[in-house]
mmCIF file of C-alpha atoms in Angstrom:
data_model
loop_
_atom_site.group_PDB
_atom_site.id
_atom_site.type_symbol
_atom_site.label_atom_id
_atom_site.label_comp_id
_atom_site.label_asym_id
_atom_site.label_seq_id
_atom_site.Cartn_x
_atom_site.Cartn_y
_atom_site.Cartn_z
ATOM 1 C CA UNK A 1 43.420 -89.280 -149.799
ATOM 2 C CA UNK A 2 40.783 -91.943 -150.725
ATOM 3 C CA UNK A 3 40.426 -92.336 -154.440
ATOM 4 C CA UNK A 4 38.071 -94.702 -154.551
ATOM 5 C CA UNK A 5 34.965 -93.934 -157.051
ATOM 6 C CA UNK A 6 31.131 -94.298 -156.787
ATOM 7 C CA UNK A 7 29.722 -97.054 -158.395
ATOM 8 C CA UNK A 8 29.698 -96.810 -162.519
ATOM 9 C CA UNK A 9 27.865 -98.995 -164.954
ATOM 10 C CA UNK A 10 31.458 -101.331 -164.938
ATOM 11 C CA UNK A 11 30.961 -101.749 -161.432
ATOM 12 C CA UNK A 12 27.573 -102.419 -161.364
ATOM 13 C CA UNK A 13 27.447 -105.340 -164.088
ATOM 14 C CA UNK A 14 30.515 -106.679 -162.280
ATOM 15 C CA UNK A 15 29.043 -107.101 -158.872
ATOM 16 C CA UNK A 16 25.723 -108.712 -160.500
ATOM 17 C CA UNK A 17 27.673 -111.105 -162.114
ATOM 18 C CA UNK A 18 29.677 -111.889 -158.908
ATOM 19 C CA UNK A 19 26.599 -112.113 -156.679
ATOM 20 C CA UNK A 20 25.448 -114.685 -160.030
ATOM 21 C CA UNK A 21 28.417 -116.855 -159.457
ATOM 22 C CA UNK A 22 28.484 -116.609 -155.618
ATOM 23 C CA UNK A 23 24.813 -117.800 -155.815
ATOM 24 C CA UNK A 24 25.594 -120.521 -157.592
ATOM 25 C CA UNK A 25 28.278 -121.694 -155.538
ATOM 26 C CA UNK A 26 27.135 -123.739 -152.842
ATOM 27 C CA UNK A 27 24.415 -125.295 -155.522
ATOM 28 C CA UNK A 28 27.097 -126.411 -157.487
ATOM 29 C CA UNK A 29 29.002 -127.454 -154.144
ATOM 30 C CA UNK A 30 25.518 -129.748 -153.670
ATOM 31 C CA UNK A 31 25.057 -130.744 -157.206
ATOM 32 C CA UNK A 32 28.382 -132.990 -157.428
ATOM 33 C CA UNK A 33 28.405 -134.128 -153.356
ATOM 34 C CA UNK A 34 27.534 -137.737 -154.752
ATOM 35 C CA UNK A 35 30.560 -137.565 -156.878
ATOM 36 C CA UNK A 36 32.787 -135.362 -154.280
ATOM 37 C CA UNK A 37 32.367 -134.402 -150.881
ATOM 38 C CA UNK A 38 31.424 -130.444 -150.661
ATOM 39 C CA UNK A 39 34.349 -130.716 -148.081
ATOM 40 C CA UNK A 40 36.850 -132.241 -150.300
ATOM 41 C CA UNK A 41 35.641 -130.238 -153.186
ATOM 42 C CA UNK A 42 36.748 -126.696 -151.333
ATOM 43 C CA UNK A 43 40.104 -128.223 -150.289
ATOM 44 C CA UNK A 44 40.935 -129.012 -153.675
ATOM 45 C CA UNK A 45 39.632 -125.964 -155.274
ATOM 46 C CA UNK A 46 41.678 -124.064 -152.448
ATOM 47 C CA UNK A 47 44.803 -125.762 -153.284
ATOM 48 C CA UNK A 48 44.553 -125.216 -156.783
ATOM 49 C CA UNK A 49 43.504 -121.806 -156.603
ATOM 50 C CA UNK A 50 46.233 -120.940 -154.164
ATOM 51 C CA UNK A 51 48.673 -122.124 -156.788
ATOM 52 C CA UNK A 52 47.608 -119.681 -159.546
ATOM 53 C CA UNK A 53 47.548 -116.770 -156.959
ATOM 54 C CA UNK A 54 51.154 -117.689 -156.265
ATOM 55 C CA UNK A 55 52.023 -117.744 -160.462
ATOM 56 C CA UNK A 56 50.206 -114.438 -160.392
ATOM 57 C CA UNK A 57 52.079 -112.688 -157.769
ATOM 58 C CA UNK A 58 55.068 -114.318 -159.288
ATOM 59 C CA UNK A 59 53.880 -112.940 -162.751
ATOM 60 C CA UNK A 60 53.227 -109.404 -161.051
ATOM 61 C CA UNK A 61 56.699 -109.659 -158.964
ATOM 62 C CA UNK A 62 55.018 -109.227 -155.736
ATOM 63 C CA UNK A 63 56.990 -110.549 -152.969
ATOM 64 C CA UNK A 64 55.304 -112.494 -150.317
ATOM 65 C CA UNK A 65 55.564 -110.551 -147.008
ATOM 66 C CA UNK A 66 55.548 -112.383 -143.368
ATOM 67 C CA UNK A 67 54.938 -109.319 -141.442
ATOM 68 C CA UNK A 68 51.144 -109.792 -141.419
ATOM 69 C CA UNK A 69 51.646 -113.777 -140.765
ATOM 70 C CA UNK A 70 49.867 -113.811 -137.743
ATOM 71 C CA UNK A 71 46.666 -112.474 -138.860
ATOM 72 C CA UNK A 72 47.209 -114.448 -141.844
ATOM 73 C CA UNK A 73 47.348 -117.810 -139.999
ATOM 74 C CA UNK A 74 43.786 -116.692 -138.220
ATOM 75 C CA UNK A 75 42.418 -115.475 -141.272
ATOM 76 C CA UNK A 76 43.206 -118.866 -142.721
ATOM 77 C CA UNK A 77 41.829 -120.538 -140.288
ATOM 78 C CA UNK A 78 38.335 -118.999 -139.836
ATOM 79 C CA UNK A 79 38.432 -119.256 -143.994
ATOM 80 C CA UNK A 80 38.697 -123.208 -143.506
ATOM 81 C CA UNK A 81 36.263 -123.204 -140.865
ATOM 82 C CA UNK A 82 33.834 -121.142 -142.687
ATOM 83 C CA UNK A 83 33.712 -123.940 -145.370
ATOM 84 C CA UNK A 84 34.134 -126.507 -143.034
ATOM 85 C CA UNK A 85 30.645 -125.529 -141.530
ATOM 86 C CA UNK A 86 29.671 -124.883 -145.345
ATOM 87 C CA UNK A 87 30.412 -128.418 -146.346
ATOM 88 C CA UNK A 88 29.000 -130.531 -143.436
ATOM 89 C CA UNK A 89 25.447 -128.019 -143.760
ATOM 90 C CA UNK A 90 25.263 -129.000 -147.364
ATOM 91 C CA UNK A 91 24.808 -132.553 -146.131
ATOM 92 C CA UNK A 92 21.915 -131.732 -144.330
ATOM 93 C CA UNK A 93 20.146 -128.933 -145.453
ATOM 94 C CA UNK A 94 19.237 -127.211 -149.051
ATOM 95 C CA UNK A 95 21.846 -125.050 -150.628
ATOM 96 C CA UNK A 96 19.629 -122.507 -150.960
ATOM 97 C CA UNK A 97 18.775 -122.307 -147.224
ATOM 98 C CA UNK A 98 22.747 -122.402 -146.581
ATOM 99 C CA UNK A 99 23.258 -120.071 -148.663
ATOM 100 C CA UNK A 100 21.066 -117.426 -146.996
ATOM 101 C CA UNK A 101 22.309 -118.613 -143.583
ATOM 102 C CA UNK A 102 25.978 -118.306 -144.737
ATOM 103 C CA UNK A 103 25.239 -114.674 -145.872
ATOM 104 C CA UNK A 104 24.334 -113.324 -142.549
ATOM 105 C CA UNK A 105 28.251 -112.672 -142.365
ATOM 106 C CA UNK A 106 27.592 -109.124 -142.836
ATOM 107 C CA UNK A 107 25.734 -108.671 -139.618
ATOM 108 C CA UNK A 108 28.052 -110.531 -137.701
ATOM 109 C CA UNK A 109 31.093 -108.101 -139.394
ATOM 110 C CA UNK A 110 29.040 -105.223 -138.394
ATOM 111 C CA UNK A 111 28.824 -106.103 -134.807
ATOM 112 C CA UNK A 112 32.368 -107.287 -134.458
ATOM 113 C CA UNK A 113 33.544 -104.097 -136.132
ATOM 114 C CA UNK A 114 31.583 -102.258 -133.677
ATOM 115 C CA UNK A 115 33.155 -103.681 -130.869
ATOM 116 C CA UNK A 116 36.837 -103.557 -132.234
ATOM 117 C CA UNK A 117 36.392 -100.248 -134.289
ATOM 118 C CA UNK A 118 35.583 -96.516 -132.623
ATOM 119 C CA UNK A 119 34.854 -95.303 -136.186
ATOM 120 C CA UNK A 120 32.519 -98.435 -137.244
ATOM 121 C CA UNK A 121 30.092 -97.873 -134.286
ATOM 122 C CA UNK A 122 26.501 -99.156 -135.334
ATOM 123 C CA UNK A 123 23.912 -96.409 -135.971
ATOM 124 C CA UNK A 124 19.958 -96.898 -134.733
ATOM 125 C CA UNK A 125 19.234 -97.445 -138.620
ATOM 126 C CA UNK A 126 21.990 -100.263 -138.529
ATOM 127 C CA UNK A 127 20.762 -101.583 -135.238
ATOM 128 C CA UNK A 128 17.159 -101.549 -136.544
ATOM 129 C CA UNK A 129 18.569 -103.345 -139.687
ATOM 130 C CA UNK A 130 20.459 -106.407 -137.450
ATOM 131 C CA UNK A 131 17.201 -106.704 -135.251
ATOM 132 C CA UNK A 132 15.370 -107.444 -138.710
ATOM 133 C CA UNK A 133 17.604 -109.447 -139.694
ATOM 134 C CA UNK A 134 17.798 -111.644 -136.735
ATOM 135 C CA UNK A 135 13.874 -111.786 -136.692
ATOM 136 C CA UNK A 136 14.230 -113.154 -140.109
ATOM 137 C CA UNK A 137 16.760 -115.856 -139.007
ATOM 138 C CA UNK A 138 14.503 -117.156 -136.318
ATOM 139 C CA UNK A 139 11.506 -117.089 -138.701
ATOM 140 C CA UNK A 140 13.145 -119.275 -141.427
ATOM 141 C CA UNK A 141 15.379 -121.148 -138.333
ATOM 142 C CA UNK A 142 12.872 -122.148 -135.376
ATOM 143 C CA UNK A 143 9.715 -122.689 -137.578
ATOM 144 C CA UNK A 144 8.753 -126.220 -139.269
ATOM 145 C CA UNK A 145 6.575 -126.386 -142.103
ATOM 146 C CA UNK A 146 3.744 -128.764 -141.693
ATOM 147 C CA UNK A 147 4.443 -130.584 -144.998
ATOM 148 C CA UNK A 148 8.208 -131.239 -143.931
ATOM 149 C CA UNK A 149 8.405 -134.658 -141.444
ATOM 150 C CA UNK A 150 9.771 -134.305 -137.911
ATOM 151 C CA UNK A 151 13.117 -136.115 -138.710
ATOM 152 C CA UNK A 152 13.899 -134.332 -141.732
ATOM 153 C CA UNK A 153 13.396 -131.106 -140.110
ATOM 154 C CA UNK A 154 15.499 -132.091 -136.998
ATOM 155 C CA UNK A 155 18.276 -132.662 -139.782
ATOM 156 C CA UNK A 156 17.716 -129.706 -141.557
ATOM 157 C CA UNK A 157 17.831 -127.486 -138.337
ATOM 158 C CA UNK A 158 21.201 -129.067 -137.839
ATOM 159 C CA UNK A 159 22.163 -127.918 -141.002
ATOM 160 C CA UNK A 160 20.891 -124.278 -140.689
ATOM 161 C CA UNK A 161 22.694 -124.012 -137.697
ATOM 162 C CA UNK A 162 26.043 -124.988 -139.265
ATOM 163 C CA UNK A 163 25.491 -122.489 -142.185
ATOM 164 C CA UNK A 164 24.637 -119.849 -139.754
ATOM 165 C CA UNK A 165 28.051 -120.971 -137.761
ATOM 166 C CA UNK A 166 29.716 -120.551 -141.171
ATOM 167 C CA UNK A 167 28.478 -116.681 -141.473
ATOM 168 C CA UNK A 168 29.688 -116.147 -137.763
ATOM 169 C CA UNK A 169 33.210 -117.244 -138.827
ATOM 170 C CA UNK A 170 32.959 -115.328 -142.586
ATOM 171 C CA UNK A 171 32.189 -112.147 -140.114
ATOM 172 C CA UNK A 172 35.009 -112.777 -137.813
ATOM 173 C CA UNK A 173 37.300 -112.762 -140.999
ATOM 174 C CA UNK A 174 36.433 -109.854 -141.783
ATOM 175 C CA UNK A 175 36.854 -108.044 -138.634
ATOM 176 C CA UNK A 176 40.752 -109.811 -138.310
ATOM 177 C CA UNK A 177 41.075 -108.311 -142.167
ATOM 178 C CA UNK A 178 40.036 -104.872 -141.407
ATOM 179 C CA UNK A 179 41.838 -104.627 -137.364
ATOM 180 C CA UNK A 180 45.146 -105.824 -138.328
ATOM 181 C CA UNK A 181 48.281 -105.616 -140.229
ATOM 182 C CA UNK A 182 46.278 -107.428 -143.059
ATOM 183 C CA UNK A 183 44.272 -104.641 -143.852
ATOM 184 C CA UNK A 184 47.572 -102.789 -145.145
ATOM 185 C CA UNK A 185 48.687 -106.129 -147.097
ATOM 186 C CA UNK A 186 47.998 -106.802 -150.610
ATOM 187 C CA UNK A 187 44.721 -108.492 -151.788
ATOM 188 C CA UNK A 188 46.681 -111.579 -153.250
ATOM 189 C CA UNK A 189 48.515 -112.247 -150.321
ATOM 190 C CA UNK A 190 45.753 -112.207 -147.917
ATOM 191 C CA UNK A 191 43.294 -114.283 -150.257
ATOM 192 C CA UNK A 192 46.639 -116.474 -150.343
ATOM 193 C CA UNK A 193 46.752 -117.356 -146.774
ATOM 194 C CA UNK A 194 43.221 -117.973 -146.912
ATOM 195 C CA UNK A 195 43.593 -120.558 -149.718
ATOM 196 C CA UNK A 196 46.353 -122.083 -148.125
ATOM 197 C CA UNK A 197 44.326 -122.499 -144.607
ATOM 198 C CA UNK A 198 41.526 -124.068 -146.393
ATOM 199 C CA UNK A 199 43.376 -126.546 -148.448
ATOM 200 C CA UNK A 200 45.553 -127.689 -145.566
ATOM 201 C CA UNK A 201 42.754 -127.960 -143.276
ATOM 202 C CA UNK A 202 40.007 -129.027 -144.802
ATOM 203 C CA UNK A 203 41.750 -131.589 -146.809
ATOM 204 C CA UNK A 204 42.896 -133.487 -143.005
ATOM 205 C CA UNK A 205 39.320 -133.033 -142.030
ATOM 206 C CA UNK A 206 37.794 -134.545 -145.071
ATOM 207 C CA UNK A 207 40.436 -137.524 -144.636
ATOM 208 C CA UNK A 208 39.857 -137.390 -140.927
ATOM 209 C CA UNK A 209 35.732 -137.790 -141.322
ATOM 210 C CA UNK A 210 35.451 -140.179 -144.367
ATOM 211 C CA UNK A 211 34.795 -137.682 -147.011
ATOM 212 C CA UNK A 212 37.756 -138.063 -149.246
ATOM 213 C CA UNK A 213 36.145 -140.474 -152.027
ATOM 214 C CA UNK A 214 36.550 -139.141 -155.613
ATOM 215 C CA UNK A 215 34.511 -140.580 -158.216
ATOM 216 C CA UNK A 216 35.581 -138.513 -161.382
ATOM 217 C CA UNK A 217 32.800 -138.119 -163.656
ATOM 218 C CA UNK A 218 32.327 -135.373 -165.823
ATOM 219 C CA UNK A 219 29.860 -133.471 -164.010
ATOM 220 C CA UNK A 220 32.461 -133.664 -161.023
ATOM 221 C CA UNK A 221 35.153 -132.538 -163.156
ATOM 222 C CA UNK A 222 33.222 -129.434 -164.416
ATOM 223 C CA UNK A 223 32.033 -128.690 -160.599
ATOM 224 C CA UNK A 224 35.981 -128.779 -159.335
ATOM 225 C CA UNK A 225 36.594 -126.369 -162.440
ATOM 226 C CA UNK A 226 33.913 -124.103 -161.577
ATOM 227 C CA UNK A 227 34.636 -123.866 -158.102
ATOM 228 C CA UNK A 228 38.580 -123.046 -158.971
ATOM 229 C CA UNK A 229 38.629 -121.002 -161.710
ATOM 230 C CA UNK A 230 35.565 -119.337 -161.455
ATOM 231 C CA UNK A 231 34.830 -119.204 -157.921
ATOM 232 C CA UNK A 232 38.329 -119.148 -155.655
ATOM 233 C CA UNK A 233 40.482 -117.471 -158.476
ATOM 234 C CA UNK A 234 38.730 -115.249 -160.659
ATOM 235 C CA UNK A 235 35.494 -113.915 -158.515
ATOM 236 C CA UNK A 236 37.791 -113.166 -155.524
ATOM 237 C CA UNK A 237 40.192 -111.387 -157.311
ATOM 238 C CA UNK A 238 37.644 -109.753 -159.347
ATOM 239 C CA UNK A 239 36.099 -108.390 -156.097
ATOM 240 C CA UNK A 240 39.387 -107.570 -154.354
ATOM 241 C CA UNK A 241 39.790 -104.886 -157.572
ATOM 242 C CA UNK A 242 36.329 -103.641 -156.732
ATOM 243 C CA UNK A 243 37.422 -102.734 -153.330
ATOM 244 C CA UNK A 244 40.637 -101.094 -154.537
ATOM 245 C CA UNK A 245 39.028 -98.558 -156.880
ATOM 246 C CA UNK A 246 35.666 -98.143 -155.727
ATOM 247 C CA UNK A 247 34.065 -97.484 -152.480
ATOM 248 C CA UNK A 248 33.218 -100.302 -150.113
ATOM 249 C CA UNK A 249 29.628 -99.127 -148.784
ATOM 250 C CA UNK A 250 28.491 -98.721 -152.259
ATOM 251 C CA UNK A 251 29.682 -102.572 -152.873
ATOM 252 C CA UNK A 252 27.866 -103.849 -150.106
ATOM 253 C CA UNK A 253 24.374 -102.915 -151.107
ATOM 254 C CA UNK A 254 24.956 -105.865 -153.628
ATOM 255 C CA UNK A 255 25.585 -108.751 -151.094
ATOM 256 C CA UNK A 256 21.606 -109.324 -150.520
ATOM 257 C CA UNK A 257 21.407 -110.238 -154.220
ATOM 258 C CA UNK A 258 23.685 -113.525 -153.437
ATOM 259 C CA UNK A 259 21.483 -115.258 -151.528
ATOM 260 C CA UNK A 260 18.408 -114.288 -153.931
ATOM 261 C CA UNK A 261 20.324 -116.118 -156.712
ATOM 262 C CA UNK A 262 21.072 -119.079 -154.678
ATOM 263 C CA UNK A 263 17.563 -119.599 -153.496
ATOM 264 C CA UNK A 264 16.372 -119.191 -157.250
ATOM 265 C CA UNK A 265 19.151 -121.554 -158.401
ATOM 266 C CA UNK A 266 18.606 -123.950 -155.813
ATOM 267 C CA UNK A 267 14.727 -124.374 -157.165
ATOM 268 C CA UNK A 268 15.641 -124.650 -160.757
ATOM 269 C CA UNK A 269 18.784 -126.701 -160.739
ATOM 270 C CA UNK A 270 18.303 -129.063 -157.673
ATOM 271 C CA UNK A 271 14.524 -128.868 -157.224
ATOM 272 C CA UNK A 272 14.930 -127.550 -154.081
ATOM 273 C CA UNK A 273 11.272 -127.058 -152.279
ATOM 274 C CA UNK A 274 10.916 -123.784 -150.771
ATOM 275 C CA UNK A 275 8.296 -123.315 -147.986
ATOM 276 C CA UNK A 276 6.194 -120.166 -146.991
ATOM 277 C CA UNK A 277 8.148 -119.838 -143.380
ATOM 278 C CA UNK A 278 11.480 -119.584 -145.171
ATOM 279 C CA UNK A 279 10.493 -117.498 -147.460
ATOM 280 C CA UNK A 280 9.242 -114.957 -145.178
ATOM 281 C CA UNK A 281 12.337 -115.452 -143.060
ATOM 282 C CA UNK A 282 14.738 -114.595 -146.053
ATOM 283 C CA UNK A 283 12.887 -111.830 -146.995
ATOM 284 C CA UNK A 284 13.665 -110.062 -143.466
ATOM 285 C CA UNK A 285 17.098 -111.475 -143.809
ATOM 286 C CA UNK A 286 17.543 -109.850 -147.022
ATOM 287 C CA UNK A 287 15.978 -106.470 -145.490
ATOM 288 C CA UNK A 288 18.361 -106.357 -142.621
ATOM 289 C CA UNK A 289 21.323 -107.260 -144.583
ATOM 290 C CA UNK A 290 20.339 -104.466 -147.075
ATOM 291 C CA UNK A 291 20.093 -101.675 -144.058
ATOM 292 C CA UNK A 292 23.235 -102.791 -142.783
ATOM 293 C CA UNK A 293 25.371 -102.631 -145.556
ATOM 294 C CA UNK A 294 23.636 -100.281 -147.491
ATOM 295 C CA UNK A 295 22.974 -97.530 -144.877
ATOM 296 C CA UNK A 296 25.478 -94.716 -145.921
ATOM 297 C CA UNK A 297 23.699 -95.069 -149.223
ATOM 298 C CA UNK A 298 19.987 -95.221 -148.132
ATOM 299 C CA UNK A 299 20.770 -92.070 -145.973
ATOM 300 C CA UNK A 300 21.689 -90.479 -148.911
ATOM 301 C CA UNK A 301 18.456 -91.672 -151.119
ATOM 302 C CA UNK A 302 16.424 -90.111 -148.135
ATOM 303 C CA UNK A 303 18.016 -86.778 -148.110
ATOM 304 C CA UNK A 304 17.723 -86.308 -151.754
ATOM 305 C CA UNK A 305 14.313 -87.504 -151.617
ATOM 306 C CA UNK A 306 13.391 -84.541 -148.975
ATOM 307 C CA UNK A 307 15.452 -82.034 -150.981
#
């Protein structure tokens, strides 16, 4: 029997805070990129957060099970690839564009689950949402505003593509977790697989790509503390707690808030320009995500309105 609850004030407030943190994540990575490359930031934050999760598991008396080690290795690899793409994307495009393309992940997860899980077959409303989201990607991705030089536009296009591939990898991670023995694995262990994978692979990648330099300024240390304690440790554990206690379909409705926060913070903190074509495409993407993630909620609202 599923004892998970519908959203209440506590869950709603926590979800808004989490979306704000996740929207700030890309902005914070780029803000200190001159002192420490985004890829190295994610590698170090993942390593420290992995240690913290391990200590938390010991404190809880939660033994690490190796029954799900195969899918665990896969999600660790996919998580690392996701942030490899994000780290490289932030070197070529803006944080606001990165967060929008990265958060197409629910669309790719829905497509993967449609293929792998009979109970997750997409209905016509979800297909319409996917079409809407891809129309938004095309609008934001392929169009170039006249005020952006051609050379800068080509570099931005490459960064946008990398961020989109990060979204594909994140969506694939969700599919693996939902369709493997990880679905029955304690959340902290699943998170540990991801953090260890990201730490090892991204650290190697940062060294290999010449992105291992670290200028220990106060800004760099502040960014690392935020990424480690707030993003990789506290926010992910809070998210897993919400998933254990509340209906995932209701929580998913909030996913569109993260790109909104990312765009606003990118403009305010980093002074990133917001081109009209990008805003138009973003609205289409967010509308598609809302339809795909919140289709059950939307149907319930429609039924209630008709009655």
